[in-house]
Coordinates of C-alpha atoms (C1' of nucleotides) in Angstrom, one line a residue:
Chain A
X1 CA 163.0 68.8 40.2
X2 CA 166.2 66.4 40.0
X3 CA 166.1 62.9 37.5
X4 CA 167.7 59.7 39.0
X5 CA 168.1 56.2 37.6
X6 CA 168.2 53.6 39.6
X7 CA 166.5 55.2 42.5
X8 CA 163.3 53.8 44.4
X9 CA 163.2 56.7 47.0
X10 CA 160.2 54.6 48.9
X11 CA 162.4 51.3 48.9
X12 CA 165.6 53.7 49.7
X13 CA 164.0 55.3 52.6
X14 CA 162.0 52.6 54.2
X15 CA 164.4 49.3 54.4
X16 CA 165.4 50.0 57.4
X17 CA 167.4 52.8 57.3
X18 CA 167.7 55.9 59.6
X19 CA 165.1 57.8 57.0
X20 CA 162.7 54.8 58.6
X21 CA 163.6 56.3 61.8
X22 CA 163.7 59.7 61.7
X23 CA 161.5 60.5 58.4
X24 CA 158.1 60.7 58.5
X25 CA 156.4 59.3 55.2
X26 CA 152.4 60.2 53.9
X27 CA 150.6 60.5 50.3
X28 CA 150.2 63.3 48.4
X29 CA 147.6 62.3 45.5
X30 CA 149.2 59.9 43.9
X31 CA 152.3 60.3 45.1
X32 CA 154.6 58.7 48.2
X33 CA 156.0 61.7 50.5
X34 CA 159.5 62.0 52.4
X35 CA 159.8 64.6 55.0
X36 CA 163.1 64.5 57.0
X37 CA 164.7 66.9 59.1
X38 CA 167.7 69.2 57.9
X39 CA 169.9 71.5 60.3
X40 CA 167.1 74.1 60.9
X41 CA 164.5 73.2 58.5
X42 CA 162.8 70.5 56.7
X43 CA 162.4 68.9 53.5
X44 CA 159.8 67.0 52.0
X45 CA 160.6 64.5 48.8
X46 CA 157.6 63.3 46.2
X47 CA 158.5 60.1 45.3
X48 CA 157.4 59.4 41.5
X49 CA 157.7 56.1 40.0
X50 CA 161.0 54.2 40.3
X51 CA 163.8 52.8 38.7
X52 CA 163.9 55.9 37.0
X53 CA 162.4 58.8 38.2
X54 CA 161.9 62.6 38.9
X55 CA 162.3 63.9 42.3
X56 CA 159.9 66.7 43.4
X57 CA 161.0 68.9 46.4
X58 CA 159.8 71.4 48.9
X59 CA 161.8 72.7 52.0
X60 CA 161.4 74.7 54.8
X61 CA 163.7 76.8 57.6
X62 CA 167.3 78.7 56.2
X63 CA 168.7 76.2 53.8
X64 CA 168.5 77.4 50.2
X65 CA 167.0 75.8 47.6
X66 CA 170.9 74.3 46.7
X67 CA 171.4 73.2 49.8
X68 CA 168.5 71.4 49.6
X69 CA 169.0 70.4 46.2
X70 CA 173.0 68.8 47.6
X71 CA 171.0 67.6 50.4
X72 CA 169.1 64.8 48.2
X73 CA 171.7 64.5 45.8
X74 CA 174.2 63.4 48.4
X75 CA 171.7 61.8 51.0
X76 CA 170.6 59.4 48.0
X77 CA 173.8 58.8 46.5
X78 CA 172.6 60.3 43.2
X79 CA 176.2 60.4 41.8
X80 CA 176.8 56.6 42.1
X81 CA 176.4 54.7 38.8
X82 CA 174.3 52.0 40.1
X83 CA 174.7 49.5 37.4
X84 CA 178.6 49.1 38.5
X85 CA 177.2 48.6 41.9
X86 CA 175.0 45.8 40.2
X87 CA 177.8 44.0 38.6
X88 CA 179.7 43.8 41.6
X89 CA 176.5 42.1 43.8
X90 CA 175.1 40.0 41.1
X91 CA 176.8 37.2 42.0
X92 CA 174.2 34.3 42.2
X93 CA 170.1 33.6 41.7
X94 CA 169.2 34.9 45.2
X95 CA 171.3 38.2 44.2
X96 CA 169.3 38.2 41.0
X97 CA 166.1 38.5 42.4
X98 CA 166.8 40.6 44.8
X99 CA 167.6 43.0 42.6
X100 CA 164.9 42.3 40.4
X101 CA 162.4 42.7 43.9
X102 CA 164.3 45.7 45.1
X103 CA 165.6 47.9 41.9
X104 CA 166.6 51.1 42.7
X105 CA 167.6 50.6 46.5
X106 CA 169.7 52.7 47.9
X107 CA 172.4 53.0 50.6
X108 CA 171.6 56.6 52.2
X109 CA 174.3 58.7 53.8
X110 CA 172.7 60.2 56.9
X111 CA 174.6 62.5 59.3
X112 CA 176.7 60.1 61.5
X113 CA 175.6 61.2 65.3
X114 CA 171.9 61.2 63.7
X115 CA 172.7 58.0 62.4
X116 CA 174.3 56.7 65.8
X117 CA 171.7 57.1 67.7
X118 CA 169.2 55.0 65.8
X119 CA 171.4 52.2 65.9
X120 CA 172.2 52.7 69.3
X121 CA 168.5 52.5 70.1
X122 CA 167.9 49.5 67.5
X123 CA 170.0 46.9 69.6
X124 CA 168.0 43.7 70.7
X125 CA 164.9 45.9 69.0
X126 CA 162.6 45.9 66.2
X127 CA 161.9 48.5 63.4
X128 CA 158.5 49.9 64.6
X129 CA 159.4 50.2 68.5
X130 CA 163.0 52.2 67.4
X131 CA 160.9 54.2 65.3
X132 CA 159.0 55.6 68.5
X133 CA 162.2 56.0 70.5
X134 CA 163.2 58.3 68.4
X135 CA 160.1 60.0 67.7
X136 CA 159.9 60.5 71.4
X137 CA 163.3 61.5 72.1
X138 CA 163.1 63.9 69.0
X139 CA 160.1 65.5 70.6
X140 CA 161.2 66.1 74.1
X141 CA 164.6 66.8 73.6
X142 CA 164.9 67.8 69.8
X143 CA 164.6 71.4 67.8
X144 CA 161.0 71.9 67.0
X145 CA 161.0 73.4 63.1
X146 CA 157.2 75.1 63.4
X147 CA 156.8 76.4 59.5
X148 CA 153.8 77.1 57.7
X149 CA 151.6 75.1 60.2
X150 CA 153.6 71.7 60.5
X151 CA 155.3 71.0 63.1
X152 CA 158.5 68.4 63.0
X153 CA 161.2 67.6 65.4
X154 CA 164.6 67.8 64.4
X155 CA 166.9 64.7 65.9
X156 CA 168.0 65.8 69.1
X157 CA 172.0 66.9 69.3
X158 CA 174.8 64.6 71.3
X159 CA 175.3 67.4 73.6
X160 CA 171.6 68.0 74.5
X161 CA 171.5 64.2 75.0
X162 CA 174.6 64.3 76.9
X163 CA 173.5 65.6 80.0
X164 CA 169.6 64.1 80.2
X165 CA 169.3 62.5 83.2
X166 CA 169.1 58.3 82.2
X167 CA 165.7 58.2 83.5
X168 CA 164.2 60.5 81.7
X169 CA 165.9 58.6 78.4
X170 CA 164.4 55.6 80.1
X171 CA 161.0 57.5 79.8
X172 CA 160.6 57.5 75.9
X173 CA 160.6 54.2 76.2
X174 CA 164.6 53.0 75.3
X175 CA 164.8 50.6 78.0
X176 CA 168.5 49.2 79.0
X177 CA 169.7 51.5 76.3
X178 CA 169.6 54.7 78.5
X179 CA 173.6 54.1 79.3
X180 CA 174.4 53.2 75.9
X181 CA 173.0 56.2 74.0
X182 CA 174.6 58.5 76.7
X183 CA 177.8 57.1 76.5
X184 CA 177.4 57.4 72.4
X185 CA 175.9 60.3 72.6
X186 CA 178.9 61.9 74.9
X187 CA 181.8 60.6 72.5
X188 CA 180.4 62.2 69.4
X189 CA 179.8 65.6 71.5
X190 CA 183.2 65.4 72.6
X191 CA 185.1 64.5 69.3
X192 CA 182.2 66.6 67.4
X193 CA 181.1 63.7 65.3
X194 CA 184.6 62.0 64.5
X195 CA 184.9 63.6 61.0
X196 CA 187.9 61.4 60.5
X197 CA 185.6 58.5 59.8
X198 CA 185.0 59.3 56.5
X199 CA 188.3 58.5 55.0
X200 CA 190.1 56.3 57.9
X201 CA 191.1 52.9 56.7
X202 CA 187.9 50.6 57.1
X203 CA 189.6 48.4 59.8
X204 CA 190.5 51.4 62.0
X205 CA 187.6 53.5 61.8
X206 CA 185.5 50.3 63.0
X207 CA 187.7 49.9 65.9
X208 CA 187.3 53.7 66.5
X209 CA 183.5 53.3 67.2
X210 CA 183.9 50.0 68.8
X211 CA 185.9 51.5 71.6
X212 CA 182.5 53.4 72.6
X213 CA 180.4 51.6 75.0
X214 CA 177.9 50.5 73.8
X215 CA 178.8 50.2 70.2
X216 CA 179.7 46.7 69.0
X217 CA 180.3 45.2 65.6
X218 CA 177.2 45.2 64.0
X219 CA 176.3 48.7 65.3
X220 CA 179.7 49.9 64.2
X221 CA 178.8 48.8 60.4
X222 CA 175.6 50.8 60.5
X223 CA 177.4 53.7 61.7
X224 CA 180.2 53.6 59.3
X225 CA 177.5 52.4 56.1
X226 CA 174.8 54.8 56.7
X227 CA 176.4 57.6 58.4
X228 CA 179.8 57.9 56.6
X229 CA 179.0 56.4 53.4
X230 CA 181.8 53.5 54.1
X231 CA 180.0 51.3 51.4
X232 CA 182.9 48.4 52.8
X233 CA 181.0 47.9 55.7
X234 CA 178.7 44.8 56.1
X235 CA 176.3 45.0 59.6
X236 CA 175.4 41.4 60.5
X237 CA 172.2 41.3 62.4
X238 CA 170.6 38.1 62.9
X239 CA 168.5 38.1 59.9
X240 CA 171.9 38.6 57.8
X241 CA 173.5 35.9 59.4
X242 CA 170.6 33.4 59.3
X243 CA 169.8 34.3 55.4
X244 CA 173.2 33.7 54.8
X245 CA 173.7 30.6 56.6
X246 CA 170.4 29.1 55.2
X247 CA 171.7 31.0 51.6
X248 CA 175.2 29.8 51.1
X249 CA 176.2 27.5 53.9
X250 CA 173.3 25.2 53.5
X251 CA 172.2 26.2 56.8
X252 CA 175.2 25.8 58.9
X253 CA 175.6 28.0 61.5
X254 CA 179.3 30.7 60.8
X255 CA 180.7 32.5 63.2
X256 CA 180.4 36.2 62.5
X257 CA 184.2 36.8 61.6
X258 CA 183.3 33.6 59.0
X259 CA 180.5 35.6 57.5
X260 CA 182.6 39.1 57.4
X261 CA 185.2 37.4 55.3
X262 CA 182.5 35.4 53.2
X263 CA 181.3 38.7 51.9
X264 CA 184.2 40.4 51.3
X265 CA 185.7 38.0 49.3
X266 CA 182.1 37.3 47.3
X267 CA 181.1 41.1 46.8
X268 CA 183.9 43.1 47.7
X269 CA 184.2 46.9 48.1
X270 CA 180.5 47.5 47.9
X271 CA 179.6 44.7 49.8
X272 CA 177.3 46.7 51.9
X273 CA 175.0 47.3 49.1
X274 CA 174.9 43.6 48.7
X275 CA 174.0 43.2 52.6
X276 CA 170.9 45.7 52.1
X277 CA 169.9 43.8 49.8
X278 CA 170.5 40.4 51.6
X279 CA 169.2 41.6 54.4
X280 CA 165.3 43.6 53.3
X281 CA 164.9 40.7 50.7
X282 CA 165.4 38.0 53.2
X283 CA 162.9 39.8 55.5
X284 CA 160.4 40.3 52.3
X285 CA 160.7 36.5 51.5
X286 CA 160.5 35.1 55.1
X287 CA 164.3 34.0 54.5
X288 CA 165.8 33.1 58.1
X289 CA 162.2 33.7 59.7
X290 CA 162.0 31.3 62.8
X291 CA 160.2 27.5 62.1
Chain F
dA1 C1' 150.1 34.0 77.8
dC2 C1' 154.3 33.4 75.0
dC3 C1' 157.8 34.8 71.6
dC4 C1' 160.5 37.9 69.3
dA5 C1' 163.2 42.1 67.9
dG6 C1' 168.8 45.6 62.4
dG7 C1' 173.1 43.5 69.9
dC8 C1' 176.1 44.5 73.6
dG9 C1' 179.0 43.9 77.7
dG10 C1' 180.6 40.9 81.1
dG11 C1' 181.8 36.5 82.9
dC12 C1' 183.2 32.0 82.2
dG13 C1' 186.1 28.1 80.5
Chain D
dC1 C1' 189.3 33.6 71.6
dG2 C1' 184.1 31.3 71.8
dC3 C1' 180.0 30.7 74.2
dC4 C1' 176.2 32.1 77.2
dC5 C1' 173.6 35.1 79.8
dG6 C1' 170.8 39.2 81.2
dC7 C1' 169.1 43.2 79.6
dA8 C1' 163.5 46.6 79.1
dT9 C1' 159.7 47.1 76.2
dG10 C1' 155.8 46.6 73.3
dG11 C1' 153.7 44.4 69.2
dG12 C1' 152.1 40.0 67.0

DNA sequence: ACCCAGGCGGGCG
DNA sequence: CGCCCGCATGGG
């Protein structure tokens, strides 16, 4: 059992974050269940009530039960004082509430090729339909953990993806993506996950993942927010950019450069905590939702 | 049927 | 640079 504050695993794992992806979520009595893949094995959360709350674990395959125990600590940021993080984003009445909405939201730190791919597959997407890419790329080309009569896929690896032939990509469903999560999926086989990423300057590391095809701007941020932990980064997708404009430009269209420099200078170093936030309580409200 | 989705690369001015 | 376009697919 592990105690957090400030941590809604549901809200962490669900907003649109690879855990939406690549987790698979049920009920246990009362209780909201987690199960995620990890290296050989699984393990399963039991989410009790949030902001402060008690995490209940099980976990399956060769991974101790320290591992596992590092595994959520890290993956949900435990260490982070959340009330710092708070300060820094509570900048205005939309902030406020959706704080108040989403208390106890998270930023997760995935593994960055896992991580990759989902975003690779999100471009041009929507949340359900990436959710069964990777399902069905998982299946078909990912490590089946078989324990105690449960079966789960494991996320399939950059150099098992390397070498699929595009078409049967194009099977599971990823459309024009096919080329893009090859290419991806053949850089972080070849420079075994860029572990560089994690303390390059900001600027650089995006222009590291940029140089990919098929990763732009926007995918870049998810890469370096969810998969490295770069808290710096700020993904604009278009309900970002529209809640923003409609937020605090009065509904002006910006340019996306305009919008990078809007939220550094309003929230900083942790300004991709305030874009989570931005961006599932814009979705929640309807903010930036087409007339 | 029609519209949209956690965008990107390429081509144009 | 900034803007515009096509891109596959399935759910609402």
């Amino acid at each position: 059992m592990i105690r957090a504050r400030e941590l809604d695993i549901k809200l962490s794992a669900e907003s649109g974050q690879p855990l939406t992806f690549f987790g698979e979520f049920g009920r246990d009595g009362s209780r909201d269940t987690l199960s995620y893949p990890v290296e050989d094995g699984y393990i399963r959360i039991y989410a009790e009530s949030a902001p402060d709350t008690k995490i209940e674990y099980d976990f399956w395959g060769s991974i101790s039960s320290k591992e596992a125990r590092k595994d959520i600590y890290d993956r949900f940021s435990l260490g982070l004082d959340m009330k710092s993080v708070y300060a820094s984003i509570n900048t205005d009445e939309f902030m406020d509430n959706a704080i108040k909405a989403l208390r106890g939201m998270r930023i997760t730190r995935n593994q960055p090729w896992e991580t990759a791919l989902c975003f690779t597959v999100s471009q041009f997407n929507n949340i359900k339909r990436i959710r069964g890419i990777i399902s069905r790329l998982s299946e078909r080309f990912g490590e089946l953990r078989d324990v105690e009569g449960r079966r789960m896929y494991g996320v399939p690896s950059p150099d098992v993806l390397s070498d699929v032939p595009l078409r049967e990509l194009r099977r599971c469903g990823t459309g024009f993506r096919d080329r893009y999560i090859r290419s991806v999926a053949r850089a972080f086989a070849l420079n075994d996950s860029f572990p560089e990423l994690y303390r390059m300057p900001y600027d650089e590391a995006k222009s590291s993942l940029c140089a990919i095809d098929g990763i732009g701007d926007k995918v870049a941020d998810c890469i370096l927010l969810f998969g490295y932990g770069r808290v710096e980064a700020f993904p604009i997708d278009l309900w970002v950019k529209r809640v923003v404009e409609r937020i605090y430009f009065g509904g002006r269209k910006q340019r996306i450069r305009m919008i990078h420099s809007f939220a550094e200078d309003r929230w900083g170093a942790v300004r991709g905590y305030a874009q989570q936030y931005v961006f599932w309580h814009g979705r929640k409200m309807g903010i930036g939702k087409l007339d």
